[in-house]
PDB file of C-alpha atoms in Angstrom:
ATOM      1  CA  UNK F   1     101.828 115.043 132.757  1.00  0.00           C
ATOM      2  CA  UNK F   2     100.581 114.690 136.212  1.00  0.00           C
ATOM      3  CA  UNK F   3      99.882 118.325 138.246  1.00  0.00           C
ATOM      4  CA  UNK F   4     100.340 117.974 141.839  1.00  0.00           C
ATOM      5  CA  UNK F   5      98.320 119.721 144.138  1.00  0.00           C
ATOM      6  CA  UNK F   6      97.641 119.608 147.901  1.00  0.00           C
ATOM      7  CA  UNK F   7      94.880 116.458 147.930  1.00  0.00           C
ATOM      8  CA  UNK F   8      97.357 114.421 145.516  1.00  0.00           C
ATOM      9  CA  UNK F   9     100.021 114.647 148.468  1.00  0.00           C
ATOM     10  CA  UNK F  10      97.298 113.683 150.863  1.00  0.00           C
ATOM     11  CA  UNK F  11      96.480 110.626 148.224  1.00  0.00           C
ATOM     12  CA  UNK F  12     100.208 109.412 148.704  1.00  0.00           C
ATOM     13  CA  UNK F  13     100.506 110.085 151.526  1.00  0.00           C
ATOM     14  CA  UNK F  14      97.907 108.058 152.863  1.00  0.00           C
ATOM     15  CA  UNK F  15      99.815 105.413 150.784  1.00  0.00           C
ATOM     16  CA  UNK F  16     102.553 105.556 153.656  1.00  0.00           C
ATOM     17  CA  UNK F  17     101.351 102.955 155.637  1.00  0.00           C
ATOM     18  CA  UNK F  18     100.973 100.165 152.837  1.00  0.00           C
ATOM     19  CA  UNK F  19     104.493 100.980 152.572  1.00  0.00           C
ATOM     20  CA  UNK F  20     104.138 102.317 148.907  1.00  0.00           C
ATOM     21  CA  UNK F  21     105.781 105.339 148.375  1.00  0.00           C
ATOM     22  CA  UNK F  22     106.158 108.661 145.939  1.00  0.00           C
ATOM     23  CA  UNK F  23     108.347 106.683 144.110  1.00  0.00           C
ATOM     24  CA  UNK F  24     106.484 103.255 144.120  1.00  0.00           C
ATOM     25  CA  UNK F  25     103.703 104.487 142.773  1.00  0.00           C
ATOM     26  CA  UNK F  26     104.963 106.636 139.645  1.00  0.00           C
ATOM     27  CA  UNK F  27     106.741 103.082 139.274  1.00  0.00           C
ATOM     28  CA  UNK F  28     103.292 101.945 139.165  1.00  0.00           C
ATOM     29  CA  UNK F  29     101.876 104.493 136.809  1.00  0.00           C
ATOM     30  CA  UNK F  30     104.740 104.197 134.729  1.00  0.00           C
ATOM     31  CA  UNK F  31     104.273 100.166 134.377  1.00  0.00           C
ATOM     32  CA  UNK F  32     100.841 100.612 133.972  1.00  0.00           C
ATOM     33  CA  UNK F  33     100.681 102.892 130.799  1.00  0.00           C
ATOM     34  CA  UNK F  34     103.240 101.214 128.872  1.00  0.00           C
ATOM     35  CA  UNK F  35     101.862  98.130 128.566  1.00  0.00           C
ATOM     36  CA  UNK F  36     100.430  97.775 125.016  1.00  0.00           C
ATOM     37  CA  UNK F  37      98.616  94.887 123.250  1.00  0.00           C
ATOM     38  CA  UNK F  38     101.358  92.160 122.893  1.00  0.00           C
ATOM     39  CA  UNK F  39      98.993  89.600 120.228  1.00  0.00           C
ATOM     40  CA  UNK F  40      96.755  90.266 117.834  1.00  0.00           C
ATOM     41  CA  UNK F  41      95.123  86.957 115.559  1.00  0.00           C
ATOM     42  CA  UNK F  42      94.217  88.416 112.021  1.00  0.00           C
ATOM     43  CA  UNK F  43      92.364  85.328 110.063  1.00  0.00           C
ATOM     44  CA  UNK F  44      92.259  85.950 106.316  1.00  0.00           C
ATOM     45  CA  UNK F  45      89.839  83.517 104.558  1.00  0.00           C
ATOM     46  CA  UNK F  46      90.365  83.853 101.318  1.00  0.00           C
ATOM     47  CA  UNK F  47      87.880  82.055  98.695  1.00  0.00           C
ATOM     48  CA  UNK F  48      85.235  82.179 101.388  1.00  0.00           C
ATOM     49  CA  UNK F  49      81.466  82.891 100.831  1.00  0.00           C
ATOM     50  CA  UNK F  50      80.481  86.527  99.151  1.00  0.00           C
ATOM     51  CA  UNK F  51      79.649  89.031 101.954  1.00  0.00           C
ATOM     52  CA  UNK F  52      76.197  89.692 100.479  1.00  0.00           C
ATOM     53  CA  UNK F  53      75.297  86.070 101.178  1.00  0.00           C
ATOM     54  CA  UNK F  54      76.787  86.193 104.913  1.00  0.00           C
ATOM     55  CA  UNK F  55      77.316  89.661 106.854  1.00  0.00           C
ATOM     56  CA  UNK F  56      75.554  92.231 104.440  1.00  0.00           C
ATOM     57  CA  UNK F  57      72.757  90.970 102.540  1.00  0.00           C
ATOM     58  CA  UNK F  58      71.512  94.233 101.243  1.00  0.00           C
ATOM     59  CA  UNK F  59      67.866  92.638 101.630  1.00  0.00           C
ATOM     60  CA  UNK F  60      66.024  96.128 100.293  1.00  0.00           C
ATOM     61  CA  UNK F  61      68.467  96.032  97.151  1.00  0.00           C
ATOM     62  CA  UNK F  62      67.368  94.640  93.358  1.00  0.00           C
ATOM     63  CA  UNK F  63      67.214  90.859  93.075  1.00  0.00           C
ATOM     64  CA  UNK F  64      70.787  90.615  90.906  1.00  0.00           C
ATOM     65  CA  UNK F  65      72.299  92.773  93.523  1.00  0.00           C
ATOM     66  CA  UNK F  66      71.417  91.072  96.605  1.00  0.00           C
ATOM     67  CA  UNK F  67      71.953  87.077  97.862  1.00  0.00           C
ATOM     68  CA  UNK F  68      69.442  84.567  97.908  1.00  0.00           C
ATOM     69  CA  UNK F  69      69.726  84.144 101.600  1.00  0.00           C
ATOM     70  CA  UNK F  70      66.968  85.490 104.098  1.00  0.00           C
ATOM     71  CA  UNK F  71      68.438  87.924 106.972  1.00  0.00           C
ATOM     72  CA  UNK F  72      68.107  87.317 110.419  1.00  0.00           C
ATOM     73  CA  UNK F  73      68.532  89.525 113.481  1.00  0.00           C
ATOM     74  CA  UNK F  74      71.330  89.285 115.788  1.00  0.00           C
ATOM     75  CA  UNK F  75      71.569  90.062 119.509  1.00  0.00           C
ATOM     76  CA  UNK F  76      72.668  93.644 118.615  1.00  0.00           C
ATOM     77  CA  UNK F  77      69.845  96.193 117.342  1.00  0.00           C
ATOM     78  CA  UNK F  78      70.039  96.784 113.739  1.00  0.00           C
ATOM     79  CA  UNK F  79      72.489  94.492 112.950  1.00  0.00           C
ATOM     80  CA  UNK F  80      71.579  91.534 110.533  1.00  0.00           C
ATOM     81  CA  UNK F  81      73.393  88.388 109.419  1.00  0.00           C
ATOM     82  CA  UNK F  82      72.176  85.424 107.168  1.00  0.00           C
ATOM     83  CA  UNK F  83      69.561  82.845 108.397  1.00  0.00           C
ATOM     84  CA  UNK F  84      72.560  80.171 107.832  1.00  0.00           C
ATOM     85  CA  UNK F  85      74.944  81.884 110.525  1.00  0.00           C
ATOM     86  CA  UNK F  86      72.398  82.237 113.844  1.00  0.00           C
ATOM     87  CA  UNK F  87      75.277  81.287 116.444  1.00  0.00           C
ATOM     88  CA  UNK F  88      77.360  84.226 114.886  1.00  0.00           C
ATOM     89  CA  UNK F  89      74.111  86.190 115.297  1.00  0.00           C
ATOM     90  CA  UNK F  90      73.942  85.248 119.156  1.00  0.00           C
ATOM     91  CA  UNK F  91      77.377  87.086 119.761  1.00  0.00           C
ATOM     92  CA  UNK F  92      77.122  89.967 117.239  1.00  0.00           C
ATOM     93  CA  UNK F  93      78.161  91.819 120.374  1.00  0.00           C
ATOM     94  CA  UNK F  94      81.470  90.105 120.469  1.00  0.00           C
ATOM     95  CA  UNK F  95      82.583  91.311 117.168  1.00  0.00           C
ATOM     96  CA  UNK F  96      83.164  94.164 114.516  1.00  0.00           C
ATOM     97  CA  UNK F  97      81.781  93.558 110.459  1.00  0.00           C
ATOM     98  CA  UNK F  98      83.392  95.952 108.555  1.00  0.00           C
ATOM     99  CA  UNK F  99      80.769  96.709 105.653  1.00  0.00           C
ATOM    100  CA  UNK F 100      83.012  99.736 104.288  1.00  0.00           C
ATOM    101  CA  UNK F 101      86.317  97.822 103.380  1.00  0.00           C
ATOM    102  CA  UNK F 102      86.831  98.581  99.520  1.00  0.00           C
ATOM    103  CA  UNK F 103      90.175  98.390  97.529  1.00  0.00           C
ATOM    104  CA  UNK F 104      91.562 100.386  94.112  1.00  0.00           C
ATOM    105  CA  UNK F 105      91.641  97.162  92.616  1.00  0.00           C
ATOM    106  CA  UNK F 106      89.145  94.973  91.336  1.00  0.00           C
ATOM    107  CA  UNK F 107      91.806  92.088  91.318  1.00  0.00           C
ATOM    108  CA  UNK F 108      91.495  89.848  94.059  1.00  0.00           C
ATOM    109  CA  UNK F 109      95.607  88.813  94.749  1.00  0.00           C
ATOM    110  CA  UNK F 110      95.771  92.401  94.603  1.00  0.00           C
ATOM    111  CA  UNK F 111      93.776  93.421  97.108  1.00  0.00           C
ATOM    112  CA  UNK F 112      94.814  90.728  99.509  1.00  0.00           C
ATOM    113  CA  UNK F 113      98.485  92.052  99.035  1.00  0.00           C
ATOM    114  CA  UNK F 114      97.079  95.122  99.413  1.00  0.00           C
ATOM    115  CA  UNK F 115      95.376  94.541 102.641  1.00  0.00           C
ATOM    116  CA  UNK F 116      98.937  92.036 103.890  1.00  0.00           C
ATOM    117  CA  UNK F 117     101.315  94.902 103.238  1.00  0.00           C
ATOM    118  CA  UNK F 118      99.406  98.242 103.106  1.00  0.00           C
ATOM    119  CA  UNK F 119     100.821  97.759  99.566  1.00  0.00           C
ATOM    120  CA  UNK F 120     100.039  97.543  95.629  1.00  0.00           C
ATOM    121  CA  UNK F 121     101.876  95.004  94.366  1.00  0.00           C
ATOM    122  CA  UNK F 122     105.029  96.369  92.307  1.00  0.00           C
ATOM    123  CA  UNK F 123     106.982  93.431  90.501  1.00  0.00           C
ATOM    124  CA  UNK F 124     110.245  94.966  91.896  1.00  0.00           C
ATOM    125  CA  UNK F 125     109.778  95.259  95.394  1.00  0.00           C
ATOM    126  CA  UNK F 126     108.223  92.656  98.106  1.00  0.00           C
ATOM    127  CA  UNK F 127     106.953  94.647 101.055  1.00  0.00           C
ATOM    128  CA  UNK F 128     107.028  92.900 104.665  1.00  0.00           C
ATOM    129  CA  UNK F 129     103.367  91.618 105.700  1.00  0.00           C
ATOM    130  CA  UNK F 130     101.873  93.142 108.820  1.00  0.00           C
ATOM    131  CA  UNK F 131     102.948  90.223 110.678  1.00  0.00           C
ATOM    132  CA  UNK F 132     106.439  91.124 109.636  1.00  0.00           C
ATOM    133  CA  UNK F 133     105.844  94.362 110.844  1.00  0.00           C
ATOM    134  CA  UNK F 134     104.861  93.771 114.104  1.00  0.00           C
ATOM    135  CA  UNK F 135     107.205  90.640 115.248  1.00  0.00           C
ATOM    136  CA  UNK F 136     109.999  93.132 114.074  1.00  0.00           C
ATOM    137  CA  UNK F 137     108.624  96.044 116.159  1.00  0.00           C
ATOM    138  CA  UNK F 138     107.216  93.753 119.102  1.00  0.00           C
ATOM    139  CA  UNK F 139     110.329  91.695 119.010  1.00  0.00           C
ATOM    140  CA  UNK F 140     110.356  88.161 120.125  1.00  0.00           C
ATOM    141  CA  UNK F 141     108.254  86.366 122.129  1.00  0.00           C
ATOM    142  CA  UNK F 142     109.819  83.019 124.504  1.00  0.00           C
ATOM    143  CA  UNK F 143     108.364  80.255 123.288  1.00  0.00           C
ATOM    144  CA  UNK F 144     105.784  81.800 120.982  1.00  0.00           C
ATOM    145  CA  UNK F 145     106.137  82.339 116.948  1.00  0.00           C
ATOM    146  CA  UNK F 146     106.154  86.270 116.020  1.00  0.00           C
ATOM    147  CA  UNK F 147     103.110  85.379 114.023  1.00  0.00           C
ATOM    148  CA  UNK F 148     102.065  82.286 111.938  1.00  0.00           C
ATOM    149  CA  UNK F 149     101.136  82.113 108.302  1.00  0.00           C
ATOM    150  CA  UNK F 150      98.949  79.499 106.289  1.00  0.00           C
ATOM    151  CA  UNK F 151      99.419  80.330 102.825  1.00  0.00           C
ATOM    152  CA  UNK F 152     101.298  79.543  99.247  1.00  0.00           C
ATOM    153  CA  UNK F 153     103.822  82.219  98.895  1.00  0.00           C
ATOM    154  CA  UNK F 154     107.283  81.481  96.979  1.00  0.00           C
ATOM    155  CA  UNK F 155     109.280  84.797  98.002  1.00  0.00           C
ATOM    156  CA  UNK F 156     111.669  84.717 100.953  1.00  0.00           C
ATOM    157  CA  UNK F 157     110.975  85.979 103.947  1.00  0.00           C
ATOM    158  CA  UNK F 158     113.255  87.888 105.776  1.00  0.00           C
ATOM    159  CA  UNK F 159     114.554  87.967 109.480  1.00  0.00           C
ATOM    160  CA  UNK F 160     110.944  88.490 110.392  1.00  0.00           C
ATOM    161  CA  UNK F 161     109.447  85.246 109.049  1.00  0.00           C
ATOM    162  CA  UNK F 162     106.660  83.285 110.754  1.00  0.00           C
ATOM    163  CA  UNK F 163     106.213  80.257 111.842  1.00  0.00           C
ATOM    164  CA  UNK F 164     105.002  78.629 108.418  1.00  0.00           C
ATOM    165  CA  UNK F 165     102.533  76.343 107.693  1.00  0.00           C
ATOM    166  CA  UNK F 166     103.518  75.207 103.891  1.00  0.00           C
ATOM    167  CA  UNK F 167     100.475  72.579 103.398  1.00  0.00           C
ATOM    168  CA  UNK F 168      96.908  71.729 104.107  1.00  0.00           C
ATOM    169  CA  UNK F 169      96.642  70.696 107.806  1.00  0.00           C
ATOM    170  CA  UNK F 170      93.486  68.848 106.610  1.00  0.00           C
ATOM    171  CA  UNK F 171      95.449  66.576 104.462  1.00  0.00           C
ATOM    172  CA  UNK F 172      96.147  63.411 106.022  1.00  0.00           C
ATOM    173  CA  UNK F 173      99.440  62.955 105.504  1.00  0.00           C
ATOM    174  CA  UNK F 174      99.670  66.885 107.336  1.00  0.00           C
ATOM    175  CA  UNK F 175     102.854  66.798 109.588  1.00  0.00           C
TER     176      UNK F 175
END
């Protein structure tokens, strides 16, 4: 809540030559504070290389735990990643590496399901994905799908379904 004092009123009065009134100022403040993120890019690279050979090498760990590759410094002090990611090393100040992610299950499918829905799978319930929840809460955007899904799923998607890429985009007959 805005507190009003002499300085506020003098500041508002100085806006009058610009054609701005108190109502205009309040409207601009309301618009500025009501803006929120409208997009999120979430990339799940299922089946990619293991973390201990890319982002979290653990060079001081025993040989049966650490990866085969050598760490290289990034442009962020104290952060090292795999020698095979030199471009990523130069841009480390532009991304976040989450090294503390863990799950309640050792089964990858269950872990991915939890990541995408916030729930462990239950046979009798299909939980909506985070994309479906965002699509429902944020509403439609003109000319844009609510979210894009590139996955093989065998269940109904519901009213907040994504733009679904059902085949392999690298396939020669992809349409």
